[in-house]
Amino acid sequence: PHCPPIVLLPASQPSSGPQMLRFARGHNRQAPEASNDSLLEDIEWLRRAGPWFDRRGGADHVWIFPSGRGASMFPGWRDHIAAGLFLSPEGDTRTGLIQPGGKDIVIPGYRDISHITNALRLRGPETSSVARPTLIFFRGSTTSSRPGEANYSEGVRQRLASAVHRFVPPPHLSRALRTVPEQDRTIFSTEMVPLTQYLREMSLSDFCLVPMGSSSWTLRLYDALFLGCVP
């Protein structure tokens, strides 16, 4: 059509996340990582294809950034697509990347739901109707060596680690947990484990901590909800 109401152009994901097929130039190709140059390339292709891209100054464009990096995967967005509507899981207004109270919409982060169903299946029928053995669960980093993250999590994760390690269950909880090995009653660890183990441990926990990290957004919130763990 000469004046299409909508054009869907899924952009590539960052290399650390799941890859998406890019539908551009009439063929499909997988992009190993998203970069400023690759997205500018797509924008220029759209401009050459017709007048639609610039017909309203970009205000009628919807950009989906499903990774935790949000719009930061396109460093030049302010110069090229700032007028568009962003759908992104990064809802922290302090980053300056999204305006959830203005034009943008916060969406859940991407998680392959098959991993969630597998974790629930691995619980087994013998544990599906009984109390979960782990009271408090968290696996993740408490510090960051990435540039600009000297104040990682604003100290929240470090304070939580200290509080959990000092935590002593009250008598009624101690009685309920007496059959559970002590090392499994609370899990607060920075050790990296396979995703299958991480999700299974979460599925066997009552309370899952979801503290902020690089930003206020964290995929743990959605994982906990999917797996029946109180976030």
Short mmCIF file of C-alpha atoms in Angstrom, two decimals:
data_model
loop_
_atom_site.label_atom_id
_atom_site.label_comp_id
_atom_site.label_asym_id
_atom_site.label_seq_id
_atom_site.Cartn_x
_atom_site.Cartn_y
_atom_site.Cartn_z
CA PRO A 1 0.00 0.00 0.00
CA HIS A 2 1.11 3.56 -0.66
CA CYS A 3 0.17 4.70 2.84
CA PRO A 4 0.38 1.71 5.22
CA PRO A 5 -1.26 2.22 8.64
CA ILE A 6 1.45 0.14 10.31
CA VAL A 7 4.74 -1.50 9.39
CA LEU A 8 6.30 -4.09 11.72
CA LEU A 9 10.07 -4.18 11.65
CA PRO A 10 11.43 -6.24 14.57
CA ALA A 11 14.94 -5.03 15.37
CA SER A 12 17.77 -7.24 16.51
CA GLN A 13 18.39 -8.05 20.18
CA PRO A 14 21.71 -7.52 22.00
CA SER A 15 24.11 -10.44 21.79
CA SER A 16 23.60 -11.35 25.46
CA GLY A 17 19.89 -11.97 24.97
CA PRO A 18 17.70 -14.10 22.73
CA GLN A 19 18.03 -13.28 19.05
CA MET A 20 15.14 -12.25 16.83
CA LEU A 21 14.80 -12.50 13.09
CA ARG A 22 15.07 -9.17 11.39
CA PHE A 23 12.52 -8.68 8.63
CA ALA A 24 14.08 -6.11 6.35
CA ARG A 25 14.85 -5.61 2.68
CA GLY A 26 12.43 -8.39 1.74
CA HIS A 27 14.34 -11.22 3.43
CA ASN A 28 15.01 -12.64 6.87
CA ARG A 29 18.38 -12.61 8.53
CA GLN A 30 19.61 -13.11 12.04
CA ALA A 31 21.62 -10.30 13.54
CA PRO A 32 24.02 -11.40 16.30
CA GLU A 33 23.86 -8.05 18.06
CA ALA A 34 22.06 -4.76 17.94
CA SER A 35 24.14 -1.69 17.29
CA ASN A 36 23.60 1.93 16.50
CA ASP A 37 24.76 1.36 12.93
CA SER A 38 22.44 -1.59 12.24
CA LEU A 39 19.36 0.32 13.44
CA LEU A 40 20.35 3.41 11.48
CA GLU A 41 20.70 1.14 8.47
CA ASP A 42 17.10 -0.01 8.91
CA ILE A 43 15.86 3.56 9.30
CA GLU A 44 17.62 4.63 6.11
CA TRP A 45 16.13 1.65 4.26
CA LEU A 46 12.65 2.69 5.40
CA ARG A 47 13.27 6.26 4.27
CA ARG A 48 14.33 5.07 0.82
CA ALA A 49 11.27 2.81 0.58
CA GLY A 50 8.80 5.70 0.66
CA PRO A 51 7.64 8.88 2.40
CA TRP A 52 5.89 7.16 5.32
CA PHE A 53 8.73 7.15 7.85
CA ASP A 54 8.90 10.92 8.15
CA ARG A 55 5.27 11.80 7.42
CA ARG A 56 4.50 12.78 11.07
CA GLY A 57 8.00 13.39 12.35
CA GLY A 58 8.15 9.87 13.77
CA ALA A 59 5.29 10.39 16.24
CA ASP A 60 3.30 7.51 14.70
CA HIS A 61 6.10 4.96 15.19
CA VAL A 62 6.06 2.23 17.84
CA TRP A 63 9.47 0.92 18.90
CA ILE A 64 9.70 -2.34 20.86
CA PHE A 65 12.79 -2.80 23.03
CA PRO A 66 12.14 -6.10 24.85
CA SER A 67 15.58 -6.57 26.41
CA GLY A 68 16.72 -5.25 29.77
CA ARG A 69 18.82 -2.65 27.97
CA GLY A 70 15.72 -0.92 26.69
CA ALA A 71 16.30 1.97 24.30
CA SER A 72 19.97 2.10 25.34
CA MET A 73 20.60 -0.60 22.71
CA PHE A 74 20.19 2.28 20.22
CA PRO A 75 22.47 5.04 21.58
CA GLY A 76 21.37 7.47 18.86
CA TRP A 77 17.65 7.20 19.59
CA ARG A 78 17.35 10.81 20.76
CA ASP A 79 18.53 12.04 17.37
CA HIS A 80 16.38 9.72 15.25
CA ILE A 81 13.30 8.29 17.00
CA ALA A 82 12.67 10.38 20.13
CA ALA A 83 9.12 11.27 19.00
CA GLY A 84 8.07 7.63 18.73
CA LEU A 85 6.22 5.47 21.26
CA PHE A 86 8.50 3.07 23.15
CA LEU A 87 7.46 -0.32 24.53
CA SER A 88 10.20 -1.34 26.94
CA PRO A 89 10.65 -3.25 30.23
CA GLU A 90 13.00 -0.55 31.50
CA GLY A 91 10.59 1.69 33.37
CA ASP A 92 13.06 3.61 35.53
CA THR A 93 12.51 7.29 34.72
CA ARG A 94 15.92 8.16 36.21
CA THR A 95 17.62 6.65 33.16
CA GLY A 96 16.06 9.20 30.82
CA LEU A 97 15.30 6.41 28.34
CA ILE A 98 11.54 6.15 28.78
CA GLN A 99 8.56 8.30 29.80
CA PRO A 100 6.01 5.87 31.30
CA GLY A 101 3.90 8.75 32.57
CA GLY A 102 3.94 10.45 29.19
CA LYS A 103 4.11 8.66 25.87
CA ASP A 104 5.74 5.28 26.61
CA ILE A 105 4.46 1.91 27.85
CA VAL A 106 6.26 -0.43 30.26
CA ILE A 107 6.03 -4.10 29.27
CA PRO A 108 7.22 -7.34 30.92
CA GLY A 109 10.73 -8.40 30.04
CA TYR A 110 11.30 -11.28 27.67
CA ARG A 111 11.43 -14.80 29.10
CA ASP A 112 10.93 -17.98 27.09
CA ILE A 113 7.86 -19.37 28.85
CA SER A 114 8.99 -22.95 28.12
CA HIS A 115 11.69 -22.51 30.79
CA ILE A 116 8.98 -21.63 33.32
CA THR A 117 6.81 -24.65 32.50
CA ASN A 118 9.86 -26.92 32.65
CA ALA A 119 10.75 -25.58 36.11
CA LEU A 120 7.24 -26.28 37.37
CA ARG A 121 7.36 -29.75 35.86
CA LEU A 122 10.69 -30.47 37.55
CA ARG A 123 9.12 -29.78 40.93
CA GLY A 124 7.43 -33.14 40.55
CA PRO A 125 4.09 -34.32 41.91
CA GLU A 126 5.62 -35.10 45.29
CA THR A 127 6.23 -31.39 45.98
CA SER A 128 3.32 -29.77 44.13
CA SER A 129 0.91 -29.95 47.06
CA VAL A 130 3.26 -29.54 50.02
CA ALA A 131 4.99 -26.56 51.59
CA ARG A 132 7.90 -25.17 49.63
CA PRO A 133 11.18 -26.01 51.37
CA THR A 134 12.95 -22.66 50.84
CA LEU A 135 11.65 -19.66 52.74
CA ILE A 136 13.74 -16.88 51.12
CA PHE A 137 15.46 -17.02 47.74
CA PHE A 138 17.85 -14.79 45.81
CA ARG A 139 20.59 -15.52 43.29
CA GLY A 140 22.38 -12.66 41.60
CA SER A 141 25.20 -10.18 41.78
CA THR A 142 25.65 -7.71 44.62
CA THR A 143 28.37 -5.63 42.91
CA SER A 144 29.15 -4.56 39.36
CA SER A 145 32.41 -3.86 37.55
CA ARG A 146 30.65 -2.29 34.56
CA PRO A 147 31.48 1.35 33.82
CA GLY A 148 29.16 3.84 35.50
CA GLU A 149 27.80 1.34 38.03
CA ALA A 150 29.93 2.17 41.06
CA ASN A 151 26.68 2.71 42.98
CA TYR A 152 25.21 -0.60 41.76
CA SER A 153 21.75 -1.27 43.24
CA GLU A 154 22.27 1.83 45.42
CA GLY A 155 23.46 -0.56 48.13
CA VAL A 156 20.10 -2.36 48.35
CA ARG A 157 21.44 -5.82 47.46
CA GLN A 158 24.35 -5.53 49.87
CA ARG A 159 22.05 -4.58 52.75
CA LEU A 160 19.68 -7.42 51.88
CA ALA A 161 22.57 -9.89 51.89
CA SER A 162 23.57 -8.75 55.36
CA ALA A 163 19.98 -8.95 56.65
CA VAL A 164 19.34 -12.43 55.21
CA HIS A 165 22.57 -13.83 56.63
CA ARG A 166 21.58 -12.55 60.09
CA PHE A 167 17.99 -13.78 59.79
CA VAL A 168 16.86 -16.36 62.36
CA PRO A 169 13.41 -17.90 61.67
CA PRO A 170 10.92 -17.51 64.54
CA PRO A 171 9.97 -20.69 66.41
CA HIS A 172 6.85 -21.48 64.39
CA LEU A 173 8.82 -21.26 61.13
CA SER A 174 11.71 -23.25 62.58
CA ARG A 175 9.30 -26.07 63.38
CA ALA A 176 7.85 -25.96 59.87
CA LEU A 177 11.35 -26.04 58.34
CA ARG A 178 12.85 -28.69 60.64
CA THR A 179 12.79 -31.36 57.90
CA VAL A 180 14.55 -29.08 55.40
CA PRO A 181 18.38 -29.10 55.23
CA GLU A 182 19.65 -25.86 56.73
CA GLN A 183 21.47 -24.80 53.54
CA ASP A 184 18.15 -24.93 51.63
CA ARG A 185 16.00 -22.95 54.08
CA THR A 186 17.29 -19.62 52.81
CA ILE A 187 19.26 -19.19 49.59
CA PHE A 188 21.06 -15.89 49.07
CA SER A 189 23.96 -16.48 46.72
CA THR A 190 26.05 -14.70 44.10
CA GLU A 191 27.01 -18.02 42.52
CA MET A 192 25.95 -18.34 38.90
CA VAL A 193 24.00 -21.52 38.16
CA PRO A 194 22.26 -22.86 35.02
CA LEU A 195 18.91 -21.23 34.28
CA THR A 196 17.10 -24.52 34.85
CA GLN A 197 18.48 -24.77 38.39
CA TYR A 198 17.79 -21.09 39.10
CA LEU A 199 14.13 -21.37 38.07
CA ARG A 200 13.63 -24.67 39.89
CA GLU A 201 15.01 -23.18 43.12
CA MET A 202 12.65 -20.26 42.69
CA SER A 203 9.71 -22.62 42.13
CA LEU A 204 10.53 -24.28 45.47
CA SER A 205 10.67 -20.98 47.40
CA ASP A 206 8.02 -19.05 49.32
CA PHE A 207 9.51 -15.55 49.05
CA CYS A 208 11.75 -14.37 46.18
CA LEU A 209 13.71 -11.16 46.66
CA VAL A 210 13.62 -8.83 43.64
CA PRO A 211 15.92 -5.92 44.55
CA MET A 212 17.00 -3.34 42.01
CA GLY A 213 20.33 -3.88 40.25
CA SER A 214 21.57 -1.67 37.43
CA SER A 215 18.09 -0.17 37.45
CA SER A 216 14.79 -0.59 39.24
CA TRP A 217 13.59 -3.10 36.65
CA THR A 218 14.38 -6.80 37.07
CA LEU A 219 13.18 -9.93 35.27
CA ARG A 220 13.03 -11.68 38.66
CA LEU A 221 9.67 -10.05 39.34
CA TYR A 222 8.02 -11.80 36.39
CA ASP A 223 9.84 -15.09 37.05
CA ALA A 224 8.58 -15.06 40.65
CA LEU A 225 4.99 -14.36 39.60
CA PHE A 226 5.05 -17.10 36.96
CA LEU A 227 6.47 -19.61 39.44
CA GLY A 228 4.13 -18.83 42.33
CA CYS A 229 6.80 -17.30 44.55
CA VAL A 230 5.84 -14.17 46.49
CA PRO A 231 8.05 -11.33 45.18
#
